[in-house]
Structure formats: C-alpha cells, structure tokens
Amino acid sequence: MLKIGELASLAGVSRDTLRFYEKHGLIIPSQRTESGYRLYSNIDVERISFIVSAKEVGFTLNEIHQLLELEVTKDKKSCQDVKEFVDNKITIVNQRLLEIEKIKHSLQTLSDACCGGDEPATQCTILGALNEQAR
Amino acid sequence: MLKIGELASLAGVSRDTLRFYEKHGLIIPSQRTESGYRLYSNIDVERISFIVSAKEVGFTLNEIHQLLELEVTKDKKSCQDVKEFVDNKITIVNQRLLEIEKIKHSLQTLSDACCGGDEPATQCTILGALNEQAR
DNA sequence: CTTGACTCTAGACTATACTCCAAGGTTTAT
DNA sequence: ATAAACCTTGGAGTATAGTCTAGAGTCAAG
C-alpha cells in the first residue's frame, strides 16, 4: 500500500491533485490508516495511470469518470447502454487518431524538409506542411 | 471572404470563440469591411481548422500559438530553434499516439467482449480491458 | 523526545478557455 | 423603411482543473 506522496510521485501528479480527483470521485483510496492517512493499492496505481493517460489525449475528467464507471454485467440492458457509450467514444478516439497523425506528419515534414534543403518555402510553416501532405 | 458567423459555423466554433482567439493572437482576419466587420480568407479557414484539430488532441492554445508562429527561414539559426521545438512536440505526439491507441484498444475490447460472450468478468471494465491487452 | 518530513481538512486562489451581456451600429429581406 | 439578423467593443461571468495556504495531527530518525 502506498501513501499519497508515494502514489503522487509514482504517477507524476501532485498530492493535491490526487485529493482533488478523490473529491470528484475518480480515485478513492482502498483504505485509510487509523490516523486517517490514505492508502492506495495496485489497482489505484492502474487507475491513476489510466486517468493521466486519458487526460493527456484530451478526455475531460467527467468523461474519464464515465469511462471508469463502465461495467458490463452481461445482462442485456447494461450491455446495450455501455456498448452505445463506448462505441461513441471509439468514434471520437478514431477522429483524434487521424488528427494527431496529421499533425505528427506535418511536424515531421517541418522538421525534415526545411533545414538546408531546397524545398519550396510553402513547406516551411506548420500550415504549409499540413497542406503539402494533403496533396 | 467570410464574415465571422460564416467562419464560425464552418469551423464548428462560436463567434465569441473566434474573437477570443483573435484577442490571443491565434487567428487575425485578413481584412475588415469599412464598417469594421471581420473578413476571413481561405488561409484563415485552414488556420482555424488546424487550431480546432490541435486543441482536440490536447494541445493548449499557447502551444498552438507557438506552432503557428513557426517559420523556418532556412538560415541555420532559425532552423536550429525550430527543429528543436518541433522534435520535442513530435516526441509528445508519439506518446499521445501510443496512449490513444491503448485506450482505443481497450474500448474495443470492452465493446466486443462483454455482450453475451463468456469472457471472464475481468474484461468487463475499462481497467480490465486495459489489462487484458497488456498480457 | 523532539525535529523534520509527512499527512489531514477546509477553503481561498489561479490559469485556461471560453461564454454571455449591454449598448450600439450595419445589412438584408419583405 | 423597418424589422430581423447580423456585426462591433468592452467587460463581467462561468466551467474546468488544479494549486496554495492555514492550522493541526502523525510518524520515523537521531
């Protein structure tokens, strides 16, 4: 079991952030010591790392909360709901993948093409690079 | 040339957002009418669409501003600076790509596996699906 | 047995990114 | 020619996601 400071430095967030996430129901420590110190388990480690990843790729805390709440209990009703919600997110994620690929490609173009090469000057801004790639 | 409302609905943002971005130097209309109406060009259309994409994949307005400011003028000095900055961003983008792929995969697992199948219940939450994939 | 590093709660403060409003001017459709 | 639909600026307000502070308790090492 980890104390808050240990989990914080492991996850690369601040103690305050962990307490803030707890207040908003995202990560609630499995236990407390008698004196009230939070104690986090391995599952909590996974949980915070998911939260951090999901946040980095543009999900809001609210969306992350919903994702973490998801639980398919195999009865048809919950399944239907979850599938709908998840498929929706997959669509969004796919769009983001395309967008991030596009941006990556143009950053690459920008990095590669403009250093002493004799490419046209149109490639030498991010928008130029984006257009180059669109052709 | 487009008026603010036209560009706004084209880009899927509000007029206020466009004016907000202008105040922060992200997109400044090429022209104004005599009466002071903003007029946006095709380049502005590309620009706002870049801003929206970059935002969606998790760049801040500040970072986007820096990306849009980039311009390699082929003299070595500017090139060095730009390359450094851009390569840095590429690293970040690559990390995000991995993270978003991982999340996509587990969403997919969650969507596919838990509807009437007889997969173990461990796959039936987002964290379960993430772990499944890690094996 | 006390000092320093850690933890607790509650609440105030901050940054980012909008979003809305007021009070007025402009354009367009009937 | 007048109403509806657009546009202007400036400034206030809101949502999200922390971040910081105060005042107090806890714990491990010397």
GROMACS .gro file of C-alpha atoms (C1' of nucleotides) in nm:
model
  330
    1MET     CA    1   0.000   0.000   0.000
    2LEU     CA    2   0.117   0.348  -0.088
    3LYS     CA    3   0.074   0.675   0.093
    4ILE     CA    4  -0.046   0.974  -0.102
    5GLY     CA    5   0.300   1.119  -0.159
    6GLU     CA    6   0.431   0.789  -0.290
    7LEU     CA    7   0.147   0.744  -0.537
    8ALA     CA    8   0.177   1.108  -0.638
    9SER     CA    9   0.541   1.085  -0.735
   10LEU     CA   10   0.485   0.747  -0.900
   11ALA     CA   11   0.208   0.891  -1.117
   12GLY     CA   12   0.369   1.227  -1.175
   13VAL     CA   13   0.090   1.430  -1.022
   14SER     CA   14   0.069   1.634  -0.703
   15ARG     CA   15  -0.082   1.521  -0.375
   16ASP     CA   16  -0.337   1.798  -0.415
   17THR     CA   17  -0.435   1.659  -0.750
   18LEU     CA   18  -0.499   1.316  -0.600
   19ARG     CA   19  -0.716   1.469  -0.330
   20PHE     CA   20  -0.892   1.676  -0.595
   21TYR     CA   21  -0.961   1.364  -0.803
   22GLU     CA   22  -1.092   1.191  -0.494
   23LYS     CA   23  -1.330   1.475  -0.422
   24HIS     CA   24  -1.464   1.426  -0.773
   25GLY     CA   25  -1.500   1.051  -0.739
   26LEU     CA   26  -1.223   0.950  -0.980
   27ILE     CA   27  -0.995   0.770  -0.740
   28ILE     CA   28  -1.085   0.676  -0.386
   29PRO     CA   29  -0.812   0.505  -0.180
   30SER     CA   30  -0.898   0.148  -0.085
   31GLN     CA   31  -0.811   0.210   0.279
   32ARG     CA   32  -0.717   0.460   0.544
   33THR     CA   33  -0.478   0.412   0.832
   34GLU     CA   34  -0.618   0.455   1.182
   35SER     CA   35  -0.491   0.808   1.184
   36GLY     CA   36  -0.669   0.885   0.859
   37TYR     CA   37  -0.382   0.861   0.609
   38ARG     CA   38  -0.491   0.747   0.263
   39LEU     CA   39  -0.360   0.409   0.149
   40TYR     CA   40  -0.358   0.322  -0.219
   41SER     CA   41  -0.346  -0.029  -0.370
   42ASN     CA   42  -0.208  -0.159  -0.701
   43ILE     CA   43  -0.549  -0.113  -0.857
   44ASP     CA   44  -0.532   0.252  -0.760
   45VAL     CA   45  -0.196   0.275  -0.936
   46GLU     CA   46  -0.353   0.144  -1.257
   47ARG     CA   47  -0.645   0.375  -1.208
   48ILE     CA   48  -0.439   0.692  -1.175
   49SER     CA   49  -0.224   0.595  -1.470
   50PHE     CA   50  -0.536   0.550  -1.680
   51ILE     CA   51  -0.666   0.887  -1.566
   52VAL     CA   52  -0.338   1.057  -1.656
   53SER     CA   53  -0.322   0.891  -1.999
   54ALA     CA   54  -0.682   0.964  -2.083
   55LYS     CA   55  -0.641   1.325  -1.978
   56GLU     CA   56  -0.332   1.365  -2.194
   57VAL     CA   57  -0.518   1.262  -2.505
   58GLY     CA   58  -0.794   1.509  -2.442
   59PHE     CA   59  -1.063   1.343  -2.234
   60THR     CA   60  -1.217   1.560  -1.963
   61LEU     CA   61  -1.231   1.441  -1.603
   62ASN     CA   62  -1.602   1.397  -1.650
   63GLU     CA   63  -1.559   1.165  -1.946
   64ILE     CA   64  -1.288   0.973  -1.764
   65HIS     CA   65  -1.521   0.933  -1.471
   66GLN     CA   66  -1.783   0.784  -1.701
   67LEU     CA   67  -1.527   0.551  -1.859
   68LEU     CA   68  -1.415   0.427  -1.519
   69GLU     CA   69  -1.774   0.373  -1.406
   70LEU     CA   70  -1.840   0.144  -1.702
   71GLU     CA   71  -1.906  -0.207  -1.606
   72VAL     CA   72  -2.075  -0.463  -1.824
   73THR     CA   73  -2.266  -0.703  -1.607
   74LYS     CA   74  -2.368  -0.918  -1.903
   75ASP     CA   75  -2.736  -0.862  -1.863
   76LYS     CA   76  -2.864  -0.718  -2.185
   77LYS     CA   77  -2.969  -0.382  -2.052
   78SER     CA   78  -2.638  -0.268  -1.913
   79CYS     CA   79  -2.465  -0.414  -2.216
   80GLN     CA   80  -2.674  -0.210  -2.454
   81ASP     CA   81  -2.603   0.112  -2.266
   82VAL     CA   82  -2.232   0.051  -2.231
   83LYS     CA   83  -2.191  -0.054  -2.594
   84GLU     CA   84  -2.359   0.260  -2.713
   85PHE     CA   85  -2.149   0.484  -2.492
   86VAL     CA   86  -1.825   0.305  -2.572
   87ASP     CA   87  -1.883   0.291  -2.947
   88ASN     CA   88  -1.943   0.662  -2.933
   89LYS     CA   89  -1.610   0.714  -2.761
   90ILE     CA   90  -1.437   0.489  -3.015
   91THR     CA   91  -1.560   0.713  -3.294
   92ILE     CA   92  -1.418   1.015  -3.114
   93VAL     CA   93  -1.091   0.835  -3.047
   94ASN     CA   94  -1.061   0.739  -3.413
   95GLN     CA   95  -1.109   1.100  -3.518
   96ARG     CA   96  -0.843   1.206  -3.271
   97LEU     CA   97  -0.609   0.942  -3.404
   98LEU     CA   98  -0.645   1.079  -3.756
   99GLU     CA   99  -0.595   1.433  -3.637
  100ILE     CA  100  -0.292   1.352  -3.434
  101GLU     CA  101  -0.142   1.152  -3.723
  102LYS     CA  102  -0.194   1.451  -3.949
  103ILE     CA  103  -0.031   1.686  -3.704
  104LYS     CA  104   0.255   1.445  -3.648
  105HIS     CA  105   0.311   1.414  -4.021
  106SER     CA  106   0.327   1.787  -4.068
  107LEU     CA  107   0.558   1.833  -3.774
  108GLN     CA  108   0.780   1.570  -3.933
  109THR     CA  109   0.766   1.746  -4.268
  110LEU     CA  110   0.855   2.070  -4.098
  111SER     CA  111   1.143   1.913  -3.912
  112ASP     CA  112   1.282   1.723  -4.212
  113ALA     CA  113   1.228   1.949  -4.505
  114CYS     CA  114   1.337   2.293  -4.409
  115CYS     CA  115   1.690   2.251  -4.285
  116GLY     CA  116   1.916   2.340  -4.570
  117GLY     CA  117   1.706   2.153  -4.821
  118ASP     CA  118   1.573   2.327  -5.126
  119GLU     CA  119   1.207   2.257  -5.073
  120PRO     CA  120   0.967   2.536  -5.156
  121ALA     CA  121   0.911   2.790  -4.881
  122THR     CA  122   0.548   2.682  -4.860
  123GLN     CA  123   0.659   2.382  -4.658
  124CYS     CA  124   0.826   2.597  -4.401
  125THR     CA  125   0.535   2.669  -4.172
  126ILE     CA  126   0.308   2.427  -3.996
  127LEU     CA  127   0.017   2.513  -4.223
  128GLY     CA  128   0.240   2.479  -4.527
  129ALA     CA  129   0.347   2.138  -4.408
  130LEU     CA  130  -0.012   2.035  -4.347
  131ASN     CA  131  -0.106   2.135  -4.699
  132GLU     CA  132   0.192   1.966  -4.852
  133GLN     CA  133   0.075   1.644  -4.702
  134ALA     CA  134  -0.285   1.693  -4.819
  135ARG     CA  135  -0.175   1.672  -5.184
  136MET     CA  136  -1.422   3.620  -4.785
  137LEU     CA  137  -1.628   3.507  -4.492
  138LYS     CA  138  -1.792   3.701  -4.215
  139ILE     CA  139  -1.739   3.588  -3.858
  140GLY     CA  140  -2.066   3.395  -3.836
  141GLU     CA  141  -1.993   3.210  -4.157
  142LEU     CA  142  -1.645   3.103  -4.049
  143ALA     CA  143  -1.780   3.013  -3.708
  144SER     CA  144  -2.040   2.768  -3.838
  145LEU     CA  145  -1.793   2.632  -4.093
  146ALA     CA  146  -1.540   2.558  -3.822
  147GLY     CA  147  -1.789   2.449  -3.560
  148VAL     CA  148  -1.694   2.714  -3.307
  149SER     CA  149  -1.878   3.019  -3.177
  150ARG     CA  150  -1.829   3.377  -3.292
  151ASP     CA  151  -1.714   3.456  -2.941
  152THR     CA  152  -1.451   3.189  -2.965
  153LEU     CA  153  -1.315   3.340  -3.287
  154ARG     CA  154  -1.294   3.682  -3.125
  155PHE     CA  155  -1.135   3.522  -2.820
  156TYR     CA  156  -0.874   3.352  -3.038
  157GLU     CA  157  -0.810   3.681  -3.213
  158LYS     CA  158  -0.753   3.858  -2.882
  159HIS     CA  159  -0.489   3.595  -2.809
  160GLY     CA  160  -0.321   3.625  -3.147
  161LEU     CA  161  -0.421   3.287  -3.287
  162ILE     CA  162  -0.628   3.400  -3.581
  163ILE     CA  163  -0.646   3.755  -3.708
  164PRO     CA  164  -0.880   3.822  -4.000
  165SER     CA  165  -0.702   3.930  -4.317
  166GLN     CA  166  -0.935   4.224  -4.366
  167ARG     CA  167  -1.212   4.433  -4.226
  168THR     CA  168  -1.502   4.593  -4.413
  169GLU     CA  169  -1.535   4.972  -4.399
  170SER     CA  170  -1.785   4.931  -4.118
  171GLY     CA  171  -1.542   4.718  -3.921
  172TYR     CA  172  -1.677   4.368  -3.991
  173ARG     CA  173  -1.413   4.097  -3.982
  174LEU     CA  174  -1.343   3.924  -4.314
  175TYR     CA  175  -1.172   3.586  -4.321
  176SER     CA  176  -0.983   3.431  -4.614
  177ASN     CA  177  -0.922   3.070  -4.714
  178ILE     CA  178  -0.599   3.074  -4.521
  179ASP     CA  179  -0.796   3.168  -4.213
  180VAL     CA  180  -1.022   2.869  -4.275
  181GLU     CA  181  -0.718   2.638  -4.273
  182ARG     CA  182  -0.586   2.814  -3.970
  183ILE     CA  183  -0.897   2.771  -3.759
  184SER     CA  184  -0.930   2.409  -3.864
  185PHE     CA  185  -0.573   2.348  -3.751
  186ILE     CA  186  -0.645   2.519  -3.421
  187VAL     CA  187  -0.954   2.306  -3.363
  188SER     CA  188  -0.772   1.982  -3.451
  189ALA     CA  189  -0.471   2.061  -3.239
  190LYS     CA  190  -0.692   2.153  -2.946
  191GLU     CA  191  -0.888   1.830  -2.975
  192VAL     CA  192  -0.575   1.621  -2.941
  193GLY     CA  193  -0.470   1.804  -2.631
  194PHE     CA  194  -0.251   2.099  -2.727
  195THR     CA  195  -0.312   2.418  -2.531
  196LEU     CA  196  -0.385   2.745  -2.707
  197ASN     CA  197  -0.041   2.857  -2.605
  198GLU     CA  198   0.128   2.562  -2.771
  199ILE     CA  199  -0.088   2.604  -3.080
  200HIS     CA  200   0.015   2.967  -3.094
  201GLN     CA  201   0.379   2.863  -3.089
  202LEU     CA  202   0.320   2.602  -3.360
  203LEU     CA  203   0.152   2.856  -3.583
  204GLU     CA  204   0.431   3.107  -3.530
  205LEU     CA  205   0.691   2.858  -3.652
  206GLU     CA  206   0.856   2.956  -3.970
  207VAL     CA  207   1.178   2.814  -4.099
  208THR     CA  208   1.357   3.077  -4.295
  209LYS     CA  209   1.637   2.842  -4.397
  210ASP     CA  210   1.907   3.032  -4.221
  211LYS     CA  211   2.071   2.798  -3.978
  212LYS     CA  212   1.981   2.978  -3.663
  213SER     CA  213   1.605   2.976  -3.703
  214CYS     CA  214   1.630   2.623  -3.833
  215GLN     CA  215   1.805   2.500  -3.522
  216ASP     CA  216   1.546   2.657  -3.296
  217VAL     CA  217   1.251   2.530  -3.491
  218LYS     CA  218   1.388   2.180  -3.525
  219GLU     CA  219   1.444   2.156  -3.154
  220PHE     CA  220   1.097   2.278  -3.071
  221VAL     CA  221   0.928   2.064  -3.332
  222ASP     CA  222   1.118   1.747  -3.248
  223ASN     CA  223   1.012   1.798  -2.893
  224LYS     CA  224   0.650   1.819  -2.999
  225ILE     CA  225   0.689   1.508  -3.214
  226THR     CA  226   0.800   1.314  -2.908
  227ILE     CA  227   0.492   1.430  -2.722
  228VAL     CA  228   0.270   1.349  -3.016
  229ASN     CA  229   0.416   0.999  -3.039
  230GLN     CA  230   0.347   0.937  -2.673
  231ARG     CA  231  -0.008   1.056  -2.721
  232LEU     CA  232  -0.049   0.827  -3.018
  233LEU     CA  233   0.053   0.527  -2.809
  234GLU     CA  234  -0.177   0.627  -2.528
  235ILE     CA  235  -0.473   0.687  -2.754
  236GLU     CA  236  -0.414   0.354  -2.931
  237LYS     CA  237  -0.411   0.179  -2.597
  238ILE     CA  238  -0.732   0.345  -2.490
  239LYS     CA  239  -0.891   0.268  -2.826
  240HIS     CA  240  -0.793  -0.094  -2.798
  241SER     CA  241  -0.943  -0.131  -2.454
  242LEU     CA  242  -1.261   0.045  -2.556
  243GLN     CA  243  -1.279  -0.201  -2.844
  244THR     CA  244  -1.221  -0.494  -2.611
  245LEU     CA  245  -1.492  -0.364  -2.383
  246SER     CA  246  -1.734  -0.318  -2.670
  247ASP     CA  247  -1.663  -0.655  -2.832
  248ALA     CA  248  -1.607  -0.890  -2.547
  249CYS     CA  249  -1.875  -0.834  -2.292
  250CYS     CA  250  -2.201  -0.870  -2.483
  251GLY     CA  251  -2.332  -1.218  -2.422
  252GLY     CA  252  -1.989  -1.372  -2.468
  253ASP     CA  253  -1.840  -1.583  -2.195
  254GLU     CA  254  -1.523  -1.389  -2.141
  255PRO     CA  255  -1.407  -1.353  -1.783
  256ALA     CA  256  -1.562  -1.068  -1.591
  257THR     CA  257  -1.222  -0.906  -1.559
  258GLN     CA  258  -1.257  -0.778  -1.914
  259CYS     CA  259  -1.581  -0.606  -1.831
  260THR     CA  260  -1.449  -0.272  -1.709
  261ILE     CA  261  -1.222  -0.029  -1.882
  262LEU     CA  262  -0.934  -0.115  -1.650
  263GLY     CA  263  -0.998  -0.485  -1.702
  264ALA     CA  264  -0.987  -0.434  -2.075
  265LEU     CA  265  -0.665  -0.234  -2.048
  266ASN     CA  266  -0.504  -0.514  -1.851
  267GLU     CA  267  -0.628  -0.783  -2.085
  268GLN     CA  268  -0.445  -0.610  -2.365
  269ALA     CA  269  -0.126  -0.572  -2.164
  270ARG     CA  270  -0.083  -0.950  -2.147
  271DC     C1'  271   1.163   1.330   2.298
  272DT     C1'  272   1.190   1.648   1.969
  273DT     C1'  273   1.279   1.781   1.489
  274DG     C1'  274   1.167   1.731   1.015
  275DA     C1'  275   0.906   1.518   0.679
  276DC     C1'  276   0.482   1.371   0.603
  277DT     C1'  277  -0.034   1.374   0.642
  278DC     C1'  278  -0.519   1.571   0.735
  279DT     C1'  279  -0.936   1.916   0.625
  280DA     C1'  280  -1.141   2.326   0.461
  281DG     C1'  281  -1.141   2.693   0.200
  282DA     C1'  282  -0.936   3.059  -0.088
  283DC     C1'  283  -0.693   3.147  -0.509
  284DT     C1'  284  -0.528   3.082  -1.007
  285DA     C1'  285  -0.496   2.969  -1.511
  286DT     C1'  286  -0.715   2.837  -1.914
  287DA     C1'  287  -1.069   2.868  -2.226
  288DC     C1'  288  -1.445   3.017  -2.315
  289DT     C1'  289  -1.947   3.238  -2.284
  290DC     C1'  290  -2.269   3.590  -2.205
  291DC     C1'  291  -2.435   4.061  -2.181
  292DA     C1'  292  -2.507   4.551  -2.279
  293DA     C1'  293  -2.538   4.911  -2.581
  294DG     C1'  294  -2.488   5.025  -3.004
  295DG     C1'  295  -2.402   5.018  -3.546
  296DT     C1'  296  -2.483   4.757  -4.019
  297DT     C1'  297  -2.708   4.463  -4.363
  298DT     C1'  298  -3.066   4.219  -4.572
  299DA     C1'  299  -3.526   4.062  -4.667
  300DT     C1'  300  -4.008   4.180  -4.706
  301DA     C1'  301  -3.850   5.176  -4.447
  302DT     C1'  302  -3.844   4.891  -4.090
  303DA     C1'  303  -3.774   4.463  -3.856
  304DA     C1'  304  -3.480   4.070  -3.815
  305DA     C1'  305  -3.048   3.912  -3.834
  306DC     C1'  306  -2.615   4.020  -3.838
  307DC     C1'  307  -2.193   4.277  -3.666
  308DT     C1'  308  -1.894   4.589  -3.318
  309DT     C1'  309  -1.642   4.665  -2.840
  310DG     C1'  310  -1.572   4.610  -2.359
  311DG     C1'  311  -1.631   4.387  -1.963
  312DA     C1'  312  -1.838   4.053  -1.649
  313DG     C1'  313  -1.936   3.570  -1.552
  314DT     C1'  314  -1.864   3.053  -1.576
  315DA     C1'  315  -1.660   2.577  -1.605
  316DT     C1'  316  -1.275   2.300  -1.560
  317DA     C1'  317  -0.875   2.159  -1.340
  318DG     C1'  318  -0.600   2.231  -1.044
  319DT     C1'  319  -0.283   2.487  -0.669
  320DC     C1'  320  -0.190   2.705  -0.238
  321DT     C1'  321  -0.245   2.820   0.250
  322DA     C1'  322  -0.356   2.768   0.732
  323DG     C1'  323  -0.376   2.520   1.130
  324DA     C1'  324  -0.342   2.090   1.317
  325DG     C1'  325  -0.218   1.595   1.370
  326DT     C1'  326   0.124   1.176   1.271
  327DC     C1'  327   0.544   0.929   1.213
  328DA     C1'  328   1.040   0.795   1.172
  329DA     C1'  329   1.521   0.905   1.284
  330DG     C1'  330   1.872   1.077   1.573
   0.00000   0.00000   0.00000
